[in-house]
mmCIF file of C-alpha atoms in Angstrom:
data_model
loop_
_atom_site.group_PDB
_atom_site.id
_atom_site.type_symbol
_atom_site.label_atom_id
_atom_site.label_comp_id
_atom_site.label_asym_id
_atom_site.label_seq_id
_atom_site.Cartn_x
_atom_site.Cartn_y
_atom_site.Cartn_z
ATOM 1 C CA SER U 164 151.511 129.430 126.992
ATOM 2 C CA ILE U 165 153.171 126.619 128.861
ATOM 3 C CA GLY U 166 156.258 125.458 127.428
ATOM 4 C CA GLU U 167 157.042 128.528 125.380
ATOM 5 C CA SER U 168 160.351 130.299 126.187
ATOM 6 C CA ARG U 169 160.517 133.784 127.657
ATOM 7 C CA PRO U 170 161.948 135.367 124.419
ATOM 8 C CA ASP U 171 158.792 133.837 122.545
ATOM 9 C CA CYS U 172 156.467 135.204 125.064
ATOM 10 C CA ILE U 173 157.824 138.884 125.106
ATOM 11 C CA GLU U 174 157.770 138.853 121.260
ATOM 12 C CA TYR U 175 154.098 137.513 121.139
ATOM 13 C CA ALA U 176 153.265 140.250 123.878
ATOM 14 C CA ILE U 177 154.950 142.892 121.682
ATOM 15 C CA LYS U 178 153.002 141.999 118.619
ATOM 16 C CA ILE U 179 149.892 141.923 120.272
ATOM 17 C CA ASN U 180 150.635 145.397 121.877
ATOM 18 C CA LEU U 181 151.513 146.754 118.257
ATOM 19 C CA GLU U 182 148.201 145.232 116.925
ATOM 20 C CA VAL U 183 146.182 146.836 119.438
ATOM 21 C CA ARG U 184 147.729 150.413 119.451
ATOM 22 C CA GLU U 185 147.284 150.219 115.432
ATOM 23 C CA ALA U 186 143.373 149.429 116.224
ATOM 24 C CA LEU U 187 143.251 152.246 118.679
ATOM 25 C CA ASP U 188 144.888 154.861 116.487
ATOM 26 C CA HIS U 189 142.680 153.909 113.598
ATOM 27 C CA ALA U 190 139.480 153.929 115.883
ATOM 28 C CA LEU U 191 140.645 157.376 117.052
ATOM 29 C CA SER U 192 141.162 158.781 113.638
ATOM 30 C CA LEU U 193 137.787 157.858 112.808
ATOM 31 C CA ASP U 194 136.420 160.317 115.241
ATOM 32 C CA ALA U 195 138.977 162.872 114.597
ATOM 33 C CA PRO U 196 137.326 166.005 112.418
ATOM 34 C CA LYS U 197 138.328 165.996 108.751
ATOM 35 C CA SER U 198 140.465 169.091 107.857
ATOM 36 C CA GLN U 199 139.291 170.666 104.863
ATOM 37 C CA ALA U 200 141.574 172.883 102.989
ATOM 38 C CA GLN U 201 140.333 176.468 103.093
ATOM 39 C CA PRO U 202 139.290 177.420 99.464
ATOM 40 C CA SER U 203 141.687 180.089 98.046
ATOM 41 C CA GLY U 204 140.880 183.964 98.103
ATOM 42 C CA VAL U 205 139.988 183.779 94.299
ATOM 43 C CA ASP U 206 137.511 180.610 94.928
ATOM 44 C CA ARG U 207 135.920 182.851 97.846
ATOM 45 C CA LEU U 208 135.662 185.970 95.593
ATOM 46 C CA THR U 209 134.219 183.747 92.785
ATOM 47 C CA HIS U 210 131.565 182.346 94.994
ATOM 48 C CA LEU U 211 130.753 185.700 96.288
ATOM 49 C CA ALA U 212 130.662 187.498 92.875
ATOM 50 C CA ASN U 213 128.253 184.523 91.728
ATOM 51 C CA ARG U 214 125.850 185.491 94.420
ATOM 52 C CA LEU U 215 126.018 189.147 94.159
ATOM 53 C CA PRO U 216 123.366 189.568 91.767
ATOM 54 C CA SER U 217 120.889 187.618 94.045
ATOM 55 C CA VAL U 218 121.815 189.771 96.990
ATOM 56 C CA ALA U 219 121.111 192.908 95.136
ATOM 57 C CA ARG U 220 117.744 191.606 93.880
ATOM 58 C CA GLN U 221 116.833 190.841 97.620
ATOM 59 C CA ILE U 222 118.211 194.291 98.771
ATOM 60 C CA LEU U 223 115.606 195.765 96.401
ATOM 61 C CA LYS U 224 112.848 193.874 98.029
ATOM 62 C CA ARG U 225 112.449 196.032 101.115
ATOM 63 C CA ARG U 226 109.740 195.875 103.839
ATOM 64 C CA ASN U 227 106.668 198.218 103.337
ATOM 65 C CA GLU U 228 106.166 200.888 106.005
ATOM 66 C CA GLY U 229 102.867 202.950 105.777
ATOM 67 C CA GLY U 230 102.245 201.262 102.238
ATOM 68 C CA LYS U 231 105.447 202.495 100.816
ATOM 69 C CA PRO U 232 108.889 200.526 100.612
ATOM 70 C CA ARG U 233 111.696 201.494 102.769
ATOM 71 C CA ALA U 234 114.558 203.252 101.041
ATOM 72 C CA THR U 235 117.159 200.903 99.668
ATOM 73 C CA LEU U 236 120.509 200.403 97.544
ATOM 74 C CA GLU U 237 119.827 200.621 93.991
ATOM 75 C CA ILE U 238 122.642 199.617 91.517
ATOM 76 C CA GLY U 239 122.866 202.722 89.168
ATOM 77 C CA ASP U 240 126.545 203.014 88.670
ATOM 78 C CA GLU U 241 130.067 201.548 89.351
ATOM 79 C CA TYR U 242 130.284 203.069 92.819
ATOM 80 C CA ASP U 243 126.794 201.226 93.918
ATOM 81 C CA VAL U 244 128.312 197.643 92.650
ATOM 82 C CA GLN U 245 131.345 198.795 95.042
ATOM 83 C CA ASP U 246 129.409 199.652 97.866
ATOM 84 C CA LEU U 247 127.556 196.109 97.527
ATOM 85 C CA LEU U 248 130.515 194.218 97.089
ATOM 86 C CA HIS U 249 132.238 196.022 100.164
ATOM 87 C CA SER U 250 129.505 194.985 102.259
ATOM 88 C CA VAL U 251 129.502 191.380 101.077
ATOM 89 C CA LEU U 252 133.414 190.960 101.378
ATOM 90 C CA ARG U 253 133.182 191.605 104.841
ATOM 91 C CA ILE U 254 131.764 188.421 105.552
ATOM 92 C CA ASP U 255 134.663 186.401 104.316
ATOM 93 C CA PHE U 256 137.786 188.788 104.329
ATOM 94 C CA GLU U 257 139.454 190.683 107.238
ATOM 95 C CA ASP U 258 141.935 193.120 105.591
ATOM 96 C CA ILE U 259 139.931 194.886 102.918
ATOM 97 C CA ARG U 260 141.843 198.331 101.735
ATOM 98 C CA THR U 261 139.683 200.648 99.606
ATOM 99 C CA GLU U 262 141.259 202.923 96.988
ATOM 100 C CA GLU U 263 145.120 201.982 97.528
ATOM 101 C CA TRP U 264 147.216 203.926 95.217
ATOM 102 C CA CYS U 265 148.997 202.132 92.634
ATOM 103 C CA PRO U 266 152.443 202.755 91.093
ATOM 104 C CA SER U 267 152.348 205.152 88.110
ATOM 105 C CA TYR U 268 151.819 203.581 84.713
ATOM 106 C CA ALA U 269 151.871 205.305 81.422
ATOM 107 C CA GLY U 270 152.162 208.440 83.326
ATOM 108 C CA ALA U 271 149.189 208.335 85.367
ATOM 109 C CA SER U 272 148.535 206.878 88.804
ATOM 110 C CA ARG U 273 145.388 204.887 89.820
ATOM 111 C CA ARG U 274 143.664 203.731 92.804
ATOM 112 C CA THR U 275 142.673 200.092 93.306
ATOM 113 C CA ASP U 276 138.834 199.460 94.167
ATOM 114 C CA PHE U 277 139.903 196.985 96.809
ATOM 115 C CA LEU U 278 143.049 195.319 98.023
ATOM 116 C CA LEU U 279 142.484 192.195 100.030
ATOM 117 C CA LYS U 280 145.816 192.394 101.753
ATOM 118 C CA ASN U 281 146.158 189.399 103.348
ATOM 119 C CA GLU U 282 145.400 187.311 100.138
ATOM 120 C CA SER U 283 147.366 189.732 98.035
ATOM 121 C CA ILE U 284 144.346 190.197 95.639
ATOM 122 C CA VAL U 285 143.401 193.373 93.983
ATOM 123 C CA VAL U 286 139.663 193.498 93.147
ATOM 124 C CA GLU U 287 138.801 195.574 90.079
ATOM 125 C CA ILE U 288 134.914 196.635 89.236
ATOM 126 C CA LYS U 289 133.447 197.621 86.215
ATOM 127 C CA LYS U 290 129.612 198.214 85.524
ATOM 128 C CA THR U 291 128.651 198.196 81.856
ATOM 129 C CA ARG U 292 126.429 200.970 80.610
ATOM 130 C CA GLU U 293 125.769 202.507 76.932
ATOM 131 C CA ALA U 294 129.109 203.972 76.627
ATOM 132 C CA LEU U 295 130.867 200.994 78.385
ATOM 133 C CA LYS U 296 130.215 197.711 76.383
ATOM 134 C CA GLY U 297 132.229 194.592 75.698
ATOM 135 C CA ARG U 298 134.995 196.327 73.659
ATOM 136 C CA GLU U 299 135.452 199.121 76.062
ATOM 137 C CA VAL U 300 135.421 197.019 79.227
ATOM 138 C CA GLY U 301 138.118 194.766 77.488
ATOM 139 C CA GLU U 302 140.239 197.900 76.693
ATOM 140 C CA GLN U 303 139.948 199.295 80.280
ATOM 141 C CA LEU U 304 140.708 195.797 81.729
ATOM 142 C CA ILE U 305 143.924 195.233 79.564
ATOM 143 C CA ILE U 306 145.048 198.681 80.843
ATOM 144 C CA ASP U 307 144.178 197.659 84.645
ATOM 145 C CA ILE U 308 146.016 194.243 84.143
ATOM 146 C CA ALA U 309 149.052 196.180 82.986
ATOM 147 C CA ASN U 310 148.857 198.656 85.765
ATOM 148 C CA TYR U 311 148.293 195.905 88.648
ATOM 149 C CA ARG U 312 151.345 193.906 87.414
ATOM 150 C CA THR U 313 153.450 196.414 89.085
ATOM 151 C CA HIS U 314 151.410 196.763 92.398
ATOM 152 C CA LYS U 315 153.708 195.395 95.275
ATOM 153 C CA ASP U 316 150.676 193.783 96.957
ATOM 154 C CA CYS U 317 148.960 192.310 94.026
ATOM 155 C CA LYS U 318 149.577 188.732 93.294
ATOM 156 C CA HIS U 319 146.199 188.265 91.627
ATOM 157 C CA LEU U 320 143.725 190.507 89.916
ATOM 158 C CA PHE U 321 139.950 189.703 90.342
ATOM 159 C CA CYS U 322 137.957 191.613 87.704
ATOM 160 C CA LEU U 323 134.387 191.802 88.509
ATOM 161 C CA VAL U 324 132.060 193.174 85.619
ATOM 162 C CA TRP U 325 128.471 193.908 86.441
ATOM 163 C CA ASP U 326 126.479 193.337 83.341
ATOM 164 C CA THR U 327 122.896 193.077 84.658
ATOM 165 C CA ASP U 328 121.832 194.791 81.449
ATOM 166 C CA HIS U 329 123.408 192.227 79.263
ATOM 167 C CA LEU U 330 125.487 194.669 77.208
ATOM 168 C CA ILE U 331 128.333 192.436 76.759
ATOM 169 C CA GLN U 332 127.575 190.110 73.715
ATOM 170 C CA ASN U 333 130.185 187.508 74.392
ATOM 171 C CA PRO U 334 130.855 187.491 77.971
ATOM 172 C CA SER U 335 132.469 184.090 77.910
ATOM 173 C CA GLY U 336 134.826 185.066 75.322
ATOM 174 C CA LEU U 337 135.675 188.390 76.723
ATOM 175 C CA ALA U 338 136.641 186.673 80.167
ATOM 176 C CA SER U 339 138.444 183.736 78.835
ATOM 177 C CA ASP U 340 140.779 186.000 76.269
ATOM 178 C CA LEU U 341 141.766 187.914 79.153
ATOM 179 C CA GLN U 342 142.368 185.331 81.506
ATOM 180 C CA ASN U 343 144.258 183.311 78.758
ATOM 181 C CA ALA U 344 146.368 186.057 77.829
ATOM 182 C CA ASN U 345 147.285 186.432 81.658
ATOM 183 C CA GLU U 346 147.079 183.058 82.936
ATOM 184 C CA GLY U 347 147.461 182.687 86.622
ATOM 185 C CA PHE U 348 147.339 186.552 87.331
ATOM 186 C CA VAL U 349 143.846 187.553 86.304
ATOM 187 C CA THR U 350 140.088 186.175 87.240
ATOM 188 C CA VAL U 351 137.441 187.964 85.160
ATOM 189 C CA LYS U 352 134.229 187.181 86.594
ATOM 190 C CA ILE U 353 131.300 188.872 84.539
ATOM 191 C CA VAL U 354 127.736 188.685 86.327
ATOM 192 C CA SER U 355 124.292 189.440 84.996
#
């Protein structure tokens, strides 16, 4: 304005420039894509495990050919659950290693069902049956937990228990007992 000294004009211009710049930065930030944190490997596994029985039921509903349903995968034993989960894991995980050898524990060596190498997660699968109900599953998982603690690539153990026949009387209790005793290291997901 007329009559203002030169330093006052410069100061006013700098102030306006800063305000315009802040307004532009704010407007541009509104258009910027919101970065969402990638769910953890355990969260992704839990989501897949929750959906797995639904996937299995859908696979059983096969298209008819000549009046007969096409052959399909039936979940009869633990290996069938492994095959199903392995297929589904490929959707969300890159480096899936099957049957990796573990260090010896109590004189016996074991193999993991799956090692998700990039996530440092071992996946152990159990399928209930008449000879493998709640107590027996729990005992086997206690041994597995102790065994996998010594596996150099295992930072977390994810135990998937397939119990579509509802042979475990207290699935929540079994899962929480194992998880609480091994907090931060073990996730137990019992699906039915």
